[in-house]
Coordinates of C-alpha atoms and ligand atoms in Angstrom, one line a residue:
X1115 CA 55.2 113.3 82.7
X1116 CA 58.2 112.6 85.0
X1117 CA 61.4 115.0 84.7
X1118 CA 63.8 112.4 86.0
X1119 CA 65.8 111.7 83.5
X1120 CA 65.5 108.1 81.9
X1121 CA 68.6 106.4 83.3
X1122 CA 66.2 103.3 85.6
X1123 CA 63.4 100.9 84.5
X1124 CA 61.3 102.1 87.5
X1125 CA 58.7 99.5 88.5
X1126 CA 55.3 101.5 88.3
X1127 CA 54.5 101.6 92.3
X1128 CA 55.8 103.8 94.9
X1129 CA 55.7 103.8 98.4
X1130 CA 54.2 105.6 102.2
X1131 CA 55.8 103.8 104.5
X1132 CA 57.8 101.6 105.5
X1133 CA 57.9 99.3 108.7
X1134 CA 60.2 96.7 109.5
X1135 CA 60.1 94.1 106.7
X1136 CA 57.3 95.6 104.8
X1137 CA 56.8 98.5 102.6
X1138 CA 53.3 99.9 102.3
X1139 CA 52.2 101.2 98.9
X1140 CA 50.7 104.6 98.0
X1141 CA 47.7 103.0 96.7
X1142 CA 47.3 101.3 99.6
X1143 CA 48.8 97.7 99.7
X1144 CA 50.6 95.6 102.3
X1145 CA 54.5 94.4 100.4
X1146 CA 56.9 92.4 102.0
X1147 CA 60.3 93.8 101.2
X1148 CA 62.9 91.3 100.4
X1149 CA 65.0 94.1 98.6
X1150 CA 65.6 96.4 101.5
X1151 CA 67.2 99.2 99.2
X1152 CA 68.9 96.2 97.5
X1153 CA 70.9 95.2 100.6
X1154 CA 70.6 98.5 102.4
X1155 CA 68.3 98.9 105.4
X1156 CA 70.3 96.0 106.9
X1157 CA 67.9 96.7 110.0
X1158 CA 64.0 96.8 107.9
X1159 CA 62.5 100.2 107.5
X1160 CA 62.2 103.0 110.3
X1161 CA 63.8 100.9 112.7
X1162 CA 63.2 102.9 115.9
X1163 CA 66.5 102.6 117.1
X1164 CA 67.9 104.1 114.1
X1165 CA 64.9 106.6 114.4
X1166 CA 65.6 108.0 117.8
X1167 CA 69.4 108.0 116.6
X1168 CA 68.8 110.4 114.1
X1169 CA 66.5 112.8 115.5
X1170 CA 68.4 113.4 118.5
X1171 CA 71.7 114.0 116.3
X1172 CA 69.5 116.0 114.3
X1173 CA 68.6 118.8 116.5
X1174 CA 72.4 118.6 117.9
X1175 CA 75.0 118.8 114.4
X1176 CA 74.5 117.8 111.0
X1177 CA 77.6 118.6 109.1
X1178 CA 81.0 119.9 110.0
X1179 CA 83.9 119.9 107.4
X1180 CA 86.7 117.3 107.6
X1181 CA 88.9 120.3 108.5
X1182 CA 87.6 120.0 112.0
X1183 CA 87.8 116.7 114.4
X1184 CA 84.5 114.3 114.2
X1185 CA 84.1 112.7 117.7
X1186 CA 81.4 110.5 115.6
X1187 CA 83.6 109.0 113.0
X1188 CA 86.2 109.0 115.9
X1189 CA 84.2 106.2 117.7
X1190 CA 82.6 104.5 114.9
X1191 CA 85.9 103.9 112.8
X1192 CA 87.4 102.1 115.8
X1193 CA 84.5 100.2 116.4
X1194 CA 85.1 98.9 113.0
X1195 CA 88.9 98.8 113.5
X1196 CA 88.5 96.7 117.0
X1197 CA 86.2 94.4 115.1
X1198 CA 87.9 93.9 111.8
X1199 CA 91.6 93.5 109.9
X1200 CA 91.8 97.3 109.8
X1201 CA 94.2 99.5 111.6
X1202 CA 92.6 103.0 109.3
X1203 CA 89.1 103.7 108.5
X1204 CA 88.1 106.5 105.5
X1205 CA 85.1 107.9 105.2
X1206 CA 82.8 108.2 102.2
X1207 CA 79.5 108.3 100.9
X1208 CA 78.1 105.2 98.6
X1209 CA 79.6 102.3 97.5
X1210 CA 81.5 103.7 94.4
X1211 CA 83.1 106.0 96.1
X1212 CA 84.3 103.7 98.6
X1213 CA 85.5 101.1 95.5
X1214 CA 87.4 104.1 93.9
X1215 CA 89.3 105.4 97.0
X1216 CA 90.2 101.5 97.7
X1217 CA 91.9 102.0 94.2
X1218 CA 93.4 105.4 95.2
X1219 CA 94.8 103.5 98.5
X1220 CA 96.7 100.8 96.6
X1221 CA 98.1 102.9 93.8
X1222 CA 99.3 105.7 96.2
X1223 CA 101.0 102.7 98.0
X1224 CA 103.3 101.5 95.9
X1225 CA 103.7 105.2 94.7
X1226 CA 105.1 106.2 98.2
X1227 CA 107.6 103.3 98.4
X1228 CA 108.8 104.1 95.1
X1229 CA 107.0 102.2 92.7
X1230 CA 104.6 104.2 90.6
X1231 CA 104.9 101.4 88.2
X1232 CA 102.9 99.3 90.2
X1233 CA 99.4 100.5 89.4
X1234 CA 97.1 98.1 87.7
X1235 CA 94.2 96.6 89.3
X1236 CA 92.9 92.9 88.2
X1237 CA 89.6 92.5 88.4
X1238 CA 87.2 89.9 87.7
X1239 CA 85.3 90.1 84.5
X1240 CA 81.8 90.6 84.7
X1241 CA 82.1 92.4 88.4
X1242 CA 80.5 95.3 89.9
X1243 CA 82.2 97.6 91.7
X1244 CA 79.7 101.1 90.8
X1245 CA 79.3 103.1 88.3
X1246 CA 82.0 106.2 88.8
X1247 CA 84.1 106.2 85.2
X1248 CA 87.2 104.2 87.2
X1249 CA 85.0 101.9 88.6
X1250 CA 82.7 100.9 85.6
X1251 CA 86.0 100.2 83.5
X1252 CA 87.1 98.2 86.7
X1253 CA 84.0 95.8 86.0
X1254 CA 85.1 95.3 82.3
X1255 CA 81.1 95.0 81.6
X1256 CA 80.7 95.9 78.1
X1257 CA 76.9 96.5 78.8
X1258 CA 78.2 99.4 81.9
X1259 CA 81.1 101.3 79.7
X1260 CA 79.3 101.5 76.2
X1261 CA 79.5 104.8 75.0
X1262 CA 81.5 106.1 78.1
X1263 CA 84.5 106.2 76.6
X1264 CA 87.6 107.0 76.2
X1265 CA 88.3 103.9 78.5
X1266 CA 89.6 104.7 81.9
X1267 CA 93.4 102.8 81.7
X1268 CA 94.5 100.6 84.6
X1269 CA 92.1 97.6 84.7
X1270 CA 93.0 93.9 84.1
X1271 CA 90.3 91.1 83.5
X1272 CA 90.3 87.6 84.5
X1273 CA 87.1 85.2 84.5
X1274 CA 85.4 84.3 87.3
X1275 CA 86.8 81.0 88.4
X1276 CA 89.5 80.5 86.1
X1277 CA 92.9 80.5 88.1
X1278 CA 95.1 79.9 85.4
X1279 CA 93.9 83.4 83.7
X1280 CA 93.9 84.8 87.4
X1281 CA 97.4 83.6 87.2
X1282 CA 98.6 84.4 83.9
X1283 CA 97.0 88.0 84.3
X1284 CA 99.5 89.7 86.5
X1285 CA 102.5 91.2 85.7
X1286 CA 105.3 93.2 87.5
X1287 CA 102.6 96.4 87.5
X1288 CA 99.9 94.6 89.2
X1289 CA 99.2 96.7 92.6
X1290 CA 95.9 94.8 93.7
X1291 CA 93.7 92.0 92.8
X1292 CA 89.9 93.4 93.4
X1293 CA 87.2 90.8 94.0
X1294 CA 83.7 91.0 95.6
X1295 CA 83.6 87.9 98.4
X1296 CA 80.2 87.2 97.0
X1297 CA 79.5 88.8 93.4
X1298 CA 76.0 90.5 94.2
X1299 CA 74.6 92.2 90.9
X1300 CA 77.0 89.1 89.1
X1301 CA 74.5 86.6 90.0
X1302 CA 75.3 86.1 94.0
X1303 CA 78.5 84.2 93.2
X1304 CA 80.7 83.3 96.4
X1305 CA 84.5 82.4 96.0
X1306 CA 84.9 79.4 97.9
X1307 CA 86.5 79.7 101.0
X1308 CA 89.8 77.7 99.9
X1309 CA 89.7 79.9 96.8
X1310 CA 90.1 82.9 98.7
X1311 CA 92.9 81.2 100.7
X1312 CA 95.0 80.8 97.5
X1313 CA 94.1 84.3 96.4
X1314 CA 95.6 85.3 99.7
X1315 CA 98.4 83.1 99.2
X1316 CA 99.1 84.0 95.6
X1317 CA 98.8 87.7 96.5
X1318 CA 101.8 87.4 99.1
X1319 CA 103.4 85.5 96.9
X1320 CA 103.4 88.1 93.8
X1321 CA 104.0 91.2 96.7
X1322 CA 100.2 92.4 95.6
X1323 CA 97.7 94.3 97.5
X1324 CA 93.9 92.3 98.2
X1325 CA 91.0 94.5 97.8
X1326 CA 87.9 92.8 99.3
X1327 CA 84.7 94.9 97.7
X1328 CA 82.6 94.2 100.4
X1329 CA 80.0 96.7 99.9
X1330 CA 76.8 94.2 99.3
X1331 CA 78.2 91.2 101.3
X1332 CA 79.7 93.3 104.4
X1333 CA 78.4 94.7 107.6
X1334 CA 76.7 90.8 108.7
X1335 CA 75.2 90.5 105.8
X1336 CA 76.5 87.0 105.0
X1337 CA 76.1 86.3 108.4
X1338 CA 79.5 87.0 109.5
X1339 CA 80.6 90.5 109.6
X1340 CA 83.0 89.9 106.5
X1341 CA 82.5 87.3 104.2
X1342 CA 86.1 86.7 103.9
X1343 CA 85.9 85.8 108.0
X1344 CA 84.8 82.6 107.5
X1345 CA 87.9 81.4 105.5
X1346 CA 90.2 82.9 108.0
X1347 CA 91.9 86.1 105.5
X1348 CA 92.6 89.7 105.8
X1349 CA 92.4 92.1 102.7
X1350 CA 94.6 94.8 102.9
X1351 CA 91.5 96.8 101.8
X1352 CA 88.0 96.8 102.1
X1353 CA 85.5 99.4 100.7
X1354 CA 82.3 99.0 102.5
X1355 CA 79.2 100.9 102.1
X1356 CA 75.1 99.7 101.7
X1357 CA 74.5 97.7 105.1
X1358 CA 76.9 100.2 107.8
X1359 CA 74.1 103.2 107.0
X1360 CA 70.7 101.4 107.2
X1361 CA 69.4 103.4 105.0
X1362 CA 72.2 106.2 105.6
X1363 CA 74.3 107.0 102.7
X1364 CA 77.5 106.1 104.3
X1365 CA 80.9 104.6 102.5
X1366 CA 84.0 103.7 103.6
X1367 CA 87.7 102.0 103.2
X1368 CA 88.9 100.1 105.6
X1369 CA 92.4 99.4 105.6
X1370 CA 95.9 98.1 106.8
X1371 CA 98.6 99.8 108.8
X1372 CA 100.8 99.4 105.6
X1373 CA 99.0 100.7 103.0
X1374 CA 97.3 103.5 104.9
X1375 CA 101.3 104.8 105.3
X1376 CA 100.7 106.5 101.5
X1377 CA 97.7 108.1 102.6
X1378 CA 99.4 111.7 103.8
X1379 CA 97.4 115.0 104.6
X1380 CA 95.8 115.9 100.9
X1381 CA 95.6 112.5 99.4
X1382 CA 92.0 112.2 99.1
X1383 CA 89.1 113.9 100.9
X1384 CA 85.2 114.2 100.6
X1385 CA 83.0 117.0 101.6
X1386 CA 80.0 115.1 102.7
X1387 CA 82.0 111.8 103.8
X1388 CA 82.3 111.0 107.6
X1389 CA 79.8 114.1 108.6
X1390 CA 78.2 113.9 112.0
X1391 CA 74.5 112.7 111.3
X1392 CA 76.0 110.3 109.3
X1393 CA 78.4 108.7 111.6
X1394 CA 75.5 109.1 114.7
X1395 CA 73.7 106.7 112.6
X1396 CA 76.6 104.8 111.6
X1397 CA 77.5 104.2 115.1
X1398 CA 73.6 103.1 115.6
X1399 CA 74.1 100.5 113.2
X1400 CA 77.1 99.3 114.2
X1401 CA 76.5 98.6 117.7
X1402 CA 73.8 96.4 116.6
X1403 CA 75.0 94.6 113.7
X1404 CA 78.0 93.5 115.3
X1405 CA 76.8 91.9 117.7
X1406 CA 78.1 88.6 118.2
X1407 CA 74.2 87.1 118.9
X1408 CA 72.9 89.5 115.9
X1409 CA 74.9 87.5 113.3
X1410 CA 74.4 84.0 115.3
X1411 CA 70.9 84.9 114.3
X1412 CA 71.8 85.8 110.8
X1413 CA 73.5 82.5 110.3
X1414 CA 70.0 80.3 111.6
X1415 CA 67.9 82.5 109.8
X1416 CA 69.9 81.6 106.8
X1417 CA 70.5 78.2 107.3
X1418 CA 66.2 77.6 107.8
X1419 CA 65.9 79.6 104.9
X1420 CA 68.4 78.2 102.4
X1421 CA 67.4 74.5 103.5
X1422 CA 63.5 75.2 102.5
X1423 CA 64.6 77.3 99.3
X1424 CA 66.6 74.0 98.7
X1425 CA 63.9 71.7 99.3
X1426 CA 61.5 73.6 96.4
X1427 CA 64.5 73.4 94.6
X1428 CA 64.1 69.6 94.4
X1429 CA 60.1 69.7 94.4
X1430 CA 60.9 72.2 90.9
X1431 CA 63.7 71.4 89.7
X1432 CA 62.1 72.7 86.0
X1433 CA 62.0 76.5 87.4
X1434 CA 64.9 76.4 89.9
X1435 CA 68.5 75.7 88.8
X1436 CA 70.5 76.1 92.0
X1437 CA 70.0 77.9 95.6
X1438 CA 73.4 80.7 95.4
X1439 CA 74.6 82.8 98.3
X1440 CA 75.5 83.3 102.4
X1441 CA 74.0 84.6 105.1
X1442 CA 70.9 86.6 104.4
X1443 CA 72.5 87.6 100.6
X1444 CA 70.6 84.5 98.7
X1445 CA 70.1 83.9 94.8
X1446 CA 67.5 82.0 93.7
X1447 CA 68.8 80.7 89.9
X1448 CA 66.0 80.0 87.6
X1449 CA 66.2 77.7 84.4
X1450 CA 64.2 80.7 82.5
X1451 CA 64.4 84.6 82.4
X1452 CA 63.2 86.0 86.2
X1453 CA 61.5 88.6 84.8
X1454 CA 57.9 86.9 85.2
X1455 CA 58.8 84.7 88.6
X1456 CA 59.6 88.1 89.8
X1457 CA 56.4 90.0 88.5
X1458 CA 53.9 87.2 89.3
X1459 CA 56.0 87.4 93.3
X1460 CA 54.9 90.9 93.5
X1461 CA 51.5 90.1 92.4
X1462 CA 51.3 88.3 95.5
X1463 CA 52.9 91.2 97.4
X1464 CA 56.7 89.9 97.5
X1465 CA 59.3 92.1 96.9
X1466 CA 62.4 90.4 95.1
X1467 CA 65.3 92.3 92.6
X1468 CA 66.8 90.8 89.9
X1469 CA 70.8 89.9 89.9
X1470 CA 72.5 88.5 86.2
X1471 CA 72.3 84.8 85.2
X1472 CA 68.3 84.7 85.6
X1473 CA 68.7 84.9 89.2
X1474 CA 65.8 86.3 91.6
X1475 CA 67.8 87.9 94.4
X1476 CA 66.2 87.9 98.3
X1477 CA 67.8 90.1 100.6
X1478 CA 65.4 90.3 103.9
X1479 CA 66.6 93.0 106.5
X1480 CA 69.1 91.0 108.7
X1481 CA 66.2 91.3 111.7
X1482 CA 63.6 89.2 109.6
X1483 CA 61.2 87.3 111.7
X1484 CA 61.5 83.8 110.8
X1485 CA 57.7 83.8 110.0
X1486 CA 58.2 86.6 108.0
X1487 CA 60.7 84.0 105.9
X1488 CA 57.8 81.5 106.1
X1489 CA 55.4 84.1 104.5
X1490 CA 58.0 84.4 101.5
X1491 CA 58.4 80.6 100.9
X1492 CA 55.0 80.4 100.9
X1493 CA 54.9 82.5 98.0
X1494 CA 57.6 81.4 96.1
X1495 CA 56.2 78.0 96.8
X1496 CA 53.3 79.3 95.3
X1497 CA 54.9 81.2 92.3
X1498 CA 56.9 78.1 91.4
X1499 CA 53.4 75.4 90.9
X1500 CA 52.3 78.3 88.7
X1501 CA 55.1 78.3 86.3
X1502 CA 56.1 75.0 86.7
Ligands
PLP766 C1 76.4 98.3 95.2 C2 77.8 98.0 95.0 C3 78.8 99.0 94.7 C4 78.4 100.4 94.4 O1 77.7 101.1 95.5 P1 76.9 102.4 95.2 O2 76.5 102.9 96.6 O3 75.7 102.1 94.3 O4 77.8 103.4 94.5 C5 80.1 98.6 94.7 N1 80.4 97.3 94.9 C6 79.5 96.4 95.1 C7 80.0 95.0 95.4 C8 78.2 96.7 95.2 O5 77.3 95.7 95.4

């Protein structure tokens, strides 16, 4: 009898150890993880770097309050400041938390320039942006908010794609339009670059605030260290969170010079978020990942591994539908439910998750050997003669 409560459809297996790209099971078996925490341990499991990173900070300070100055977060926020958009960097602890405060930024802007009025946030149907009350009513999933009601006010909802309901959507209280670059749990859905051009355009246009949820495609995941690089934007704010920790629970927002003006002493805080062990490890992960020949990597890891996922597209086109995503952040869309592609995968000791629109998601630690991507084609390969 287990006395977590029922809230997950655990898979019946559980874990030792972990090493790099694989996981090692408690009875004994050899996995290779292509889930990674679902897009988490951007650098595999017990990297040694990230390790030795958090023992040493370990025996030296684990937690301080925000009352006092962090020399940690210090560093790390203007590593990300010197490599990003941002001018301000606030620290949390997961993903929703991170989402919500990026709400909380925009509304206390246009509060402290005198325009309280200005406080919806347009979302895209369907999203995911975590499961705090604000932000499961900012997804507009029915399947998320039933039975968590009273609805939390403020969201807008425009489908995915569909520029004239973008368009038609905001009205003189509109503070933000919030989009994930890539929708990750949505199906690994990218806005095309040009799309996220006009977004940026239309944004300026309509004196509205760009909230870039980068919290599964950030941190070099899509091969650049923000998605929204490659077609040459800046948010005003991103929320950031899964890849920056390794394996660390670590949030933040990163934000603009403008924006950050509403965020006065008192505004928002977090006990836990930005505390030294954290940020240690932060810095760890940060030093790597950014690395300009880290995400070089990341993009011909991704390009070898999306051409062969295309090519057993073609050699099954009756189980695969299309080849989705950037980077290392890749959707494999089936013509059927995933739930047996995935199960008969693990049988063979692959390790996929599950993303909406029958798609099988494969998120290898940014570090993957290239053979290591070779082992999982083979099985996939494999999978798809089976069900073909
Ligand atoms: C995972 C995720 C979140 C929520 O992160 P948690 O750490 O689970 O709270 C928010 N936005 C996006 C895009 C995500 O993928």
């Amino acid at each position: 009898m287990s006395y977590l409560a029922k809230n997950y459809n655990r898979k019946k297996i559980s874990f030792k150890y972990g090493k790099g790209s694989y996981l090692y099971s408690s009875d004994g078996k050899k996995y290779l993880d292509f889930v990674q925490g679902i897009a988490v341990n951007c650098l595999g499991h017990a990297n040694p770097k990230l390790v030795k990173t958090i023992k040493d900070q370990s025996k030296k300070l684990w937690h301080v309050s925000n009352a006092f100055q962090i020399p940690e977060g210090e560093k790390l926020a203007k590593k990300l400041c010197q490599k990003t958009f941002a001018d301000y960097v606030m620290f949390q602890n997961s993903g929703a938390e991170a989402t919500e405060a990026a709400i909380k930024v925009a509304r206390r802007y246009f509060y402290s320039i005198g325009k309280p009025n200005k406080n919806r946030i347009l979302c895209v149907k369907n999203s995911f942006h975590g499961r705090t009350l604000a932000t499961i009513f900012a997804s507009g999933s029915k399947k998320m908010t039933e039975g968590f009601g009273p609805k939390v006010p403020g969201f807008d909802h425009f489908v995915f794609g569909d520029h004239k309901s973008l368009k038609k959507k905001i009205t003189k209280n509109t503070a933000a339009i919030m989009v994930e670059n890539i929708m990750g749990e949505g199906g690994i859905k990218v806005i095309p670059d040009f799309c996220l051009k006009e977004l940026r355009k239309l944004c300026n246009k309509k004196k509205i605030l760009l909230i870039a949820d980068s919290v599964q495609d950030g941190v070099g995941r899509s091969g650049d260290f923000f998605a929204f690089e490659q077609s040459k934007i800046k948010p005003d704010i991103v929320p950031i969170a899964k890849g920056i920790g390794g394996g660390f629970p670590i949030g933040a927002v990163l934000m603009n010079k403008k924006v950050a003006s509403g965020m006065t002493p008192g505004t928002h805080g977090s006990t836990f978020g930005g505390n030294p062990l954290a940020m240690a490890v932060g810095n760890a992960v940060m030093d790597i990942v950014s690395n300009k020949m880290f995400l070089k990597n990341v993009k011909n890891l991704s390009k070898y591994f999306l051409l062969n996922l295309n090519q057993l597209k073609e050699k099954y086109p009756s189980v695969i539908k299309e080849i989705r995503g950037r980077g290392l952040l890749i959707g494999i869309q089936l013509q059927k439910d995933q739930t047996k592609f995935i199960k008969k995968l693990m049988d063979n000791r692959f390790l996929t998750i599950r993303a909406a629109e029958n798609v099988v998601r494969v998120l290898p630690p940014l570090n993957v050997k290239k053979s290591e991507i070779d082992q999982a084609l083979k099985i996939i390969s494999k999978v798809c003669s089976e069900l073909k």
